[in-house]
XYZ file of C-alpha atoms in Angstrom:
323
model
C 167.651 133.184 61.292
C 169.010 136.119 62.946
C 165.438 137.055 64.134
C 165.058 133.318 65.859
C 168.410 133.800 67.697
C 166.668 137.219 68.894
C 163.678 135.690 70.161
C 165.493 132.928 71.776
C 167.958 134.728 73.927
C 164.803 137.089 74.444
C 162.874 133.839 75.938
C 166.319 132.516 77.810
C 166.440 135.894 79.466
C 162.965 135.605 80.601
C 163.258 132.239 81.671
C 166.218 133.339 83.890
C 164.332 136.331 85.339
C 161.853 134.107 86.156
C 163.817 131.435 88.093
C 165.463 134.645 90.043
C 162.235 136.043 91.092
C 161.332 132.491 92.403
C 164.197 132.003 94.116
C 163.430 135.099 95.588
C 160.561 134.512 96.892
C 161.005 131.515 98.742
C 164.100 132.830 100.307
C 161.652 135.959 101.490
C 158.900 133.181 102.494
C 160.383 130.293 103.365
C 161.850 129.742 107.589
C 164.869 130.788 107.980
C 167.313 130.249 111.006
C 170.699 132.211 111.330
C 173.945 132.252 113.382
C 176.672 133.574 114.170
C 175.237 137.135 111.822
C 174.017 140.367 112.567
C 171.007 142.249 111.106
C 171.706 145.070 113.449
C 173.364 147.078 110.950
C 171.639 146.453 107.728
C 168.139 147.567 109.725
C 166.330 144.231 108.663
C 165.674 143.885 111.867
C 163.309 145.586 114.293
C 163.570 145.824 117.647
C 164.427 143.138 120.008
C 161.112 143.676 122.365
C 159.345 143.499 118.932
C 160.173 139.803 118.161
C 159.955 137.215 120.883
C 163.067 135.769 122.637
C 163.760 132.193 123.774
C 165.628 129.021 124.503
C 166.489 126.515 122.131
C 168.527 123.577 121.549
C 168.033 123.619 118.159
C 171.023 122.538 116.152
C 172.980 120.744 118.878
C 174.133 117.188 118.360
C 173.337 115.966 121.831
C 170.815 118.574 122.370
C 171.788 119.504 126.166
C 173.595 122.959 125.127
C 171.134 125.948 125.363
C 171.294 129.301 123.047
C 169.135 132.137 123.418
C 167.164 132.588 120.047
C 165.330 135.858 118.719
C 162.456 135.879 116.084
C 159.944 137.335 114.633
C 156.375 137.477 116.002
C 155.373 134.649 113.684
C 157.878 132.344 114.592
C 160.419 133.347 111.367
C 163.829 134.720 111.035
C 165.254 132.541 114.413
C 168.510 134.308 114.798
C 171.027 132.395 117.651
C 171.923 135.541 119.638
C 174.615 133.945 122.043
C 176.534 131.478 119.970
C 178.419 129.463 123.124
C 179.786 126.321 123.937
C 177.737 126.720 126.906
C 174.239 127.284 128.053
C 172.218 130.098 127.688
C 168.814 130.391 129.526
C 166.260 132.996 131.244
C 166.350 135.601 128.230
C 164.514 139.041 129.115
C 165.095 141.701 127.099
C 164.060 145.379 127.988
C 161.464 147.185 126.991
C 163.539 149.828 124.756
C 164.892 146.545 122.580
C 168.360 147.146 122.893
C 169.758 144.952 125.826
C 168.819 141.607 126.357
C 169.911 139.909 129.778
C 169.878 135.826 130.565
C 171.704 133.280 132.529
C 175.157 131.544 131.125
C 177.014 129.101 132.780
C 180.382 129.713 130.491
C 181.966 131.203 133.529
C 181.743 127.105 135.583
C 178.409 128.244 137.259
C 175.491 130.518 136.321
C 176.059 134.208 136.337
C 174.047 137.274 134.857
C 175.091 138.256 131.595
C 174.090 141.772 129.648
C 174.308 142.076 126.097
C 173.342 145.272 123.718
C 171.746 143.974 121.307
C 174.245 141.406 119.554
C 177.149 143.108 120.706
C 179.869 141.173 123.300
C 177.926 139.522 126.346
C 178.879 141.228 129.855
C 179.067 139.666 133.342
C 177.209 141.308 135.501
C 177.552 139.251 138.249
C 180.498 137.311 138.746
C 179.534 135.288 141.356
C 180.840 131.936 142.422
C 177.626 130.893 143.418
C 174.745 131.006 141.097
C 172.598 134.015 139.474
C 169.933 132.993 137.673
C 166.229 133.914 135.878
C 167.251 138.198 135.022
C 164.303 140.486 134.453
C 164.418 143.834 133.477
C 162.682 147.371 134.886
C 160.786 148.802 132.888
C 163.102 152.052 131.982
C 166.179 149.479 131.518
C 168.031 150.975 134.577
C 167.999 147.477 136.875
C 167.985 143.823 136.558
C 165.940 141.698 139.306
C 167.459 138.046 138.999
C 167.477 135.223 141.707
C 170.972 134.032 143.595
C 171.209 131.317 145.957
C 175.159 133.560 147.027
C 173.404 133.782 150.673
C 172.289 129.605 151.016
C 168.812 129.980 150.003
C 167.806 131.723 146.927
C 166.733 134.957 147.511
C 165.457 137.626 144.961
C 168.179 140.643 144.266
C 168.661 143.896 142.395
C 170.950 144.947 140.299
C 171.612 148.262 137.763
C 172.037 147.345 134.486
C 175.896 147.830 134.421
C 176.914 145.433 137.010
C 176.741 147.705 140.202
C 174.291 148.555 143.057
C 173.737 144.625 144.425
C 171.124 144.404 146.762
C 168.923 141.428 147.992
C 164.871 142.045 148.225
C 163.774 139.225 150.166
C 165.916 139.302 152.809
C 164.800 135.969 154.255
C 165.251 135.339 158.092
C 168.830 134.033 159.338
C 169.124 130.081 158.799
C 165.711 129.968 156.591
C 166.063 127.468 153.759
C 163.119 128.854 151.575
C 163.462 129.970 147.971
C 162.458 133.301 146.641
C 162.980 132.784 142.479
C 161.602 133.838 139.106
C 160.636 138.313 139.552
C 158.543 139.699 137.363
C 158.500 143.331 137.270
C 155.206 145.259 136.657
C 154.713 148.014 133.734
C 155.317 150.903 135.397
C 158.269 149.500 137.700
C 156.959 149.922 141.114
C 156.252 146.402 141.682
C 158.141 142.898 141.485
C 156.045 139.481 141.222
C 158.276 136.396 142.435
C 157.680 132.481 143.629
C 158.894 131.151 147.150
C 158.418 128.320 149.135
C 158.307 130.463 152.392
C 155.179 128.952 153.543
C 155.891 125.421 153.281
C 154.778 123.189 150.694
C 154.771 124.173 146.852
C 155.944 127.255 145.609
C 153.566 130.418 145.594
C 153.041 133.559 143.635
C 153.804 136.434 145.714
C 154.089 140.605 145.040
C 156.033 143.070 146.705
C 157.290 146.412 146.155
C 160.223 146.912 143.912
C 162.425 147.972 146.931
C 161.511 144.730 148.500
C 158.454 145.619 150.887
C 155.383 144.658 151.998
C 155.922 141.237 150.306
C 152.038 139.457 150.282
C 151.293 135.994 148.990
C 148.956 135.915 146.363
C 147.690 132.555 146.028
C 147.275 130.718 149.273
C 147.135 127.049 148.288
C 150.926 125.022 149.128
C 149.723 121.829 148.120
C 149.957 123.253 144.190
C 152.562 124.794 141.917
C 152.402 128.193 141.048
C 154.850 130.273 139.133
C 156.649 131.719 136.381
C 154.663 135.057 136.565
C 154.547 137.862 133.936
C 152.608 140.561 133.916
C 149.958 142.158 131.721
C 150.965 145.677 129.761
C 148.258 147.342 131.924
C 149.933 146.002 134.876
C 146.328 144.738 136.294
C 147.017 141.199 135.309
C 149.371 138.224 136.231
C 149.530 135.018 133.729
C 151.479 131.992 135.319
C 151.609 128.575 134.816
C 150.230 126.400 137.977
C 148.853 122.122 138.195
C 146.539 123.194 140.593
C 143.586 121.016 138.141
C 146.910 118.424 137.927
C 148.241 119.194 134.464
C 150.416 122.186 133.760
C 147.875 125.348 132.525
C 148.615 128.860 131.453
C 146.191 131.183 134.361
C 145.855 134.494 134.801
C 144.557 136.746 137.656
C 144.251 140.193 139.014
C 147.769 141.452 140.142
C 145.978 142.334 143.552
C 145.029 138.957 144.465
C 141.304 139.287 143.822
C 138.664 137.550 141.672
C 138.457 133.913 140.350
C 141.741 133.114 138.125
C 140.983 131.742 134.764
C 142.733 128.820 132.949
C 143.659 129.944 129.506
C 144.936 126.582 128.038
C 143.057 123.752 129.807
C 145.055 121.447 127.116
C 144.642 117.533 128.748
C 147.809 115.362 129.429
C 149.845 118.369 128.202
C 152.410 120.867 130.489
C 152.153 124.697 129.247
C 154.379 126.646 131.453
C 156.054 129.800 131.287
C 153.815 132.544 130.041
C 155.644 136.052 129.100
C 153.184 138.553 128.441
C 154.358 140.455 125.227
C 153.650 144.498 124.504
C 151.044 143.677 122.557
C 149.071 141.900 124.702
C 149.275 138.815 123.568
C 150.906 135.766 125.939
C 154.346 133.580 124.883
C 154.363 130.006 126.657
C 155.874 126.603 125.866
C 153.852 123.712 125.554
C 154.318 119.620 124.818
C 150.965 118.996 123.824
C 152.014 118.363 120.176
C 155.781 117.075 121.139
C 157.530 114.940 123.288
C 160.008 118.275 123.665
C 158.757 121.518 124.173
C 157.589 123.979 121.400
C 156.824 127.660 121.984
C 153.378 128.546 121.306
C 151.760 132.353 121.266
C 147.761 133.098 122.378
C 145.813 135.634 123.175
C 145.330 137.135 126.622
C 141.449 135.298 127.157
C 143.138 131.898 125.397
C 141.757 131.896 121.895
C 143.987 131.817 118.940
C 147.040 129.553 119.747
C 149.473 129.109 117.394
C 152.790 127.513 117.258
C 155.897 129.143 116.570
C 158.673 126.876 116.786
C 158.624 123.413 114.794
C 161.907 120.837 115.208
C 163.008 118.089 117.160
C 164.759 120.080 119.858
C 163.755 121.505 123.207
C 162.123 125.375 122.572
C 160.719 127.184 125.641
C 160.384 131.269 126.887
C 162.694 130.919 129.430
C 163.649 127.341 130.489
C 163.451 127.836 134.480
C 165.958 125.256 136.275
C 164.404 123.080 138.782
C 164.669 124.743 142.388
């Protein structure tokens, strides 16, 4: 008798090691989403330029209030980095992976904000007018972002603690065009941007990263073309553009030359804002399987697309407001 009550606890415990390892493995397996937690400290997490960031809706009753979301590569571990009653857009993070920078409009209108890692946000700007679509040099050091402060929105500069303001574009007293979305190149001595400046739809342009010899890239006004990221070598631009009348993901050499290619050619579908990650590989958001967006990841010639966000709310890279 005493030998059966031996062998059953010995089964019972067995039974309950079992269920335990189960349990965790799906919690190692299965999605996960997080807020309002940090992994910072307990090294779980890499760095942020090793995941991908965007802009989500996830979670929201009414689905208009915006949070910047990390995750991993493969679309796991979303972790809600901002947390706000308000909305949260344009994340860029820098290279390093311990700052990330994007738009809020918790301050009444849209203003800069700088945050180490998932530490307290900080307003770089402060501007009553609004400061919008941050991207980061490659060292850390500066912030480009777009401001319409002067009328128009023009492309400015700013260090990465709040001081040094200065505008790039510099567009002629009493012009009305917009200068919006910079890219910066790998090695920092070049910004890519989008303005109107030449009538018509908006255009890819370059310039250097102090602001001169500004060239357009893409002479054709009667199509859209923007939301530019560069390649890791620097020799390539992706951007999104309806030049073939659907939204594609195209890329083309950073000088201007050669025959861009369409990487997503996806009919009746809008796939916009490419970010070009370290790797090499290219973030963009897409509708083709959704009525709201979904953020996808390919690689740089188009081939293996795969989808990293799945729910009912609005996921993109960067969610660019209209102009």
């Amino acid at each position: 008798m005493k030998e059966k009550r031996q062998n059953d606890a010995s089964i019972l415990h067995g039974l309950w090691a079992l269920v335990f390892l189960l349990f965790i493995i799906a919690a190692v397996t299965a999605p996960l989403v997080l807020s309002g937690c940090s992994l910072q400290r307990t090294g779980l997490r890499p760095p942020l330029s090793e995941g991908i960031a965007f802009v989500s809706q996830q979670g929201q009753q009414d689905n208009i209030n915006n949070e910047v979301y990390w995750a991993f590569r493969d679309g796991s571990l979303q972790i809600n980095m901002t947390r706000s009653q308000a909305s949260d857009i344009n994340p860029a993070y820098s290279t390093h992976g311990n700052q990330i920078a994007f738009a809020s409009d918790r301050t009444g209108n849209w203003d800069i904000f700088n945050m180490m890692d998932e530490g307290t946000p900080m307003n770089l700007t402060n501007n009553p007018m609004d400061d919008l679509e941050p991207a980061f040099s490659p060292d850390g050091s500066q912030i480009a972002f777009a401001t319409n402060r002067d009328g128009n929105f023009e492309v400015y500069i700013i260090n990465a603690d709040g001081t040094g303001q200065a505008n790039l574009t510099v567009s002629p007293a009493g012009s009305m065009s917009n200068n919006r979305q910079p890219a910066f190149s790998p090695d920092g001595s070049r910004i890519a941007f989008v303005s109107d400046r030449d009538g018509g739809m908006p255009q890819l342009y370059i310039m250097n990263a102090n602001g001169s010899s500004q060239t357009n890239l893409r002479i054709d006004t009667a199509s859209f073309y923007g939301h530019p990221s560069f390649s890791p070598d620097g020799g390539r631009i992706a951007y999104a553009s309806n030049v073939t009348g659907d939204y594609d993901i195209w890329i083309m050499n950073a000088d201007g030359t050669g025959v861009p290619t369409n990487l997503t050619n996806y009919p009746g579908a809008s796939d916009i804002e490419p970010v070009f990650r370290p790797d090499g590989r290219i973030v963009f958001g897409s509708d083709r399987h959704d009525p709201n967006f979904e953020v996808y990841i390919m690689n740089a010639d188009g081939t293996g697309v795969t989808r990293l966000t799945t729910n009912t709310a609005l996921d993109l890279p960067r969610l660019y407001l209209p102009r």
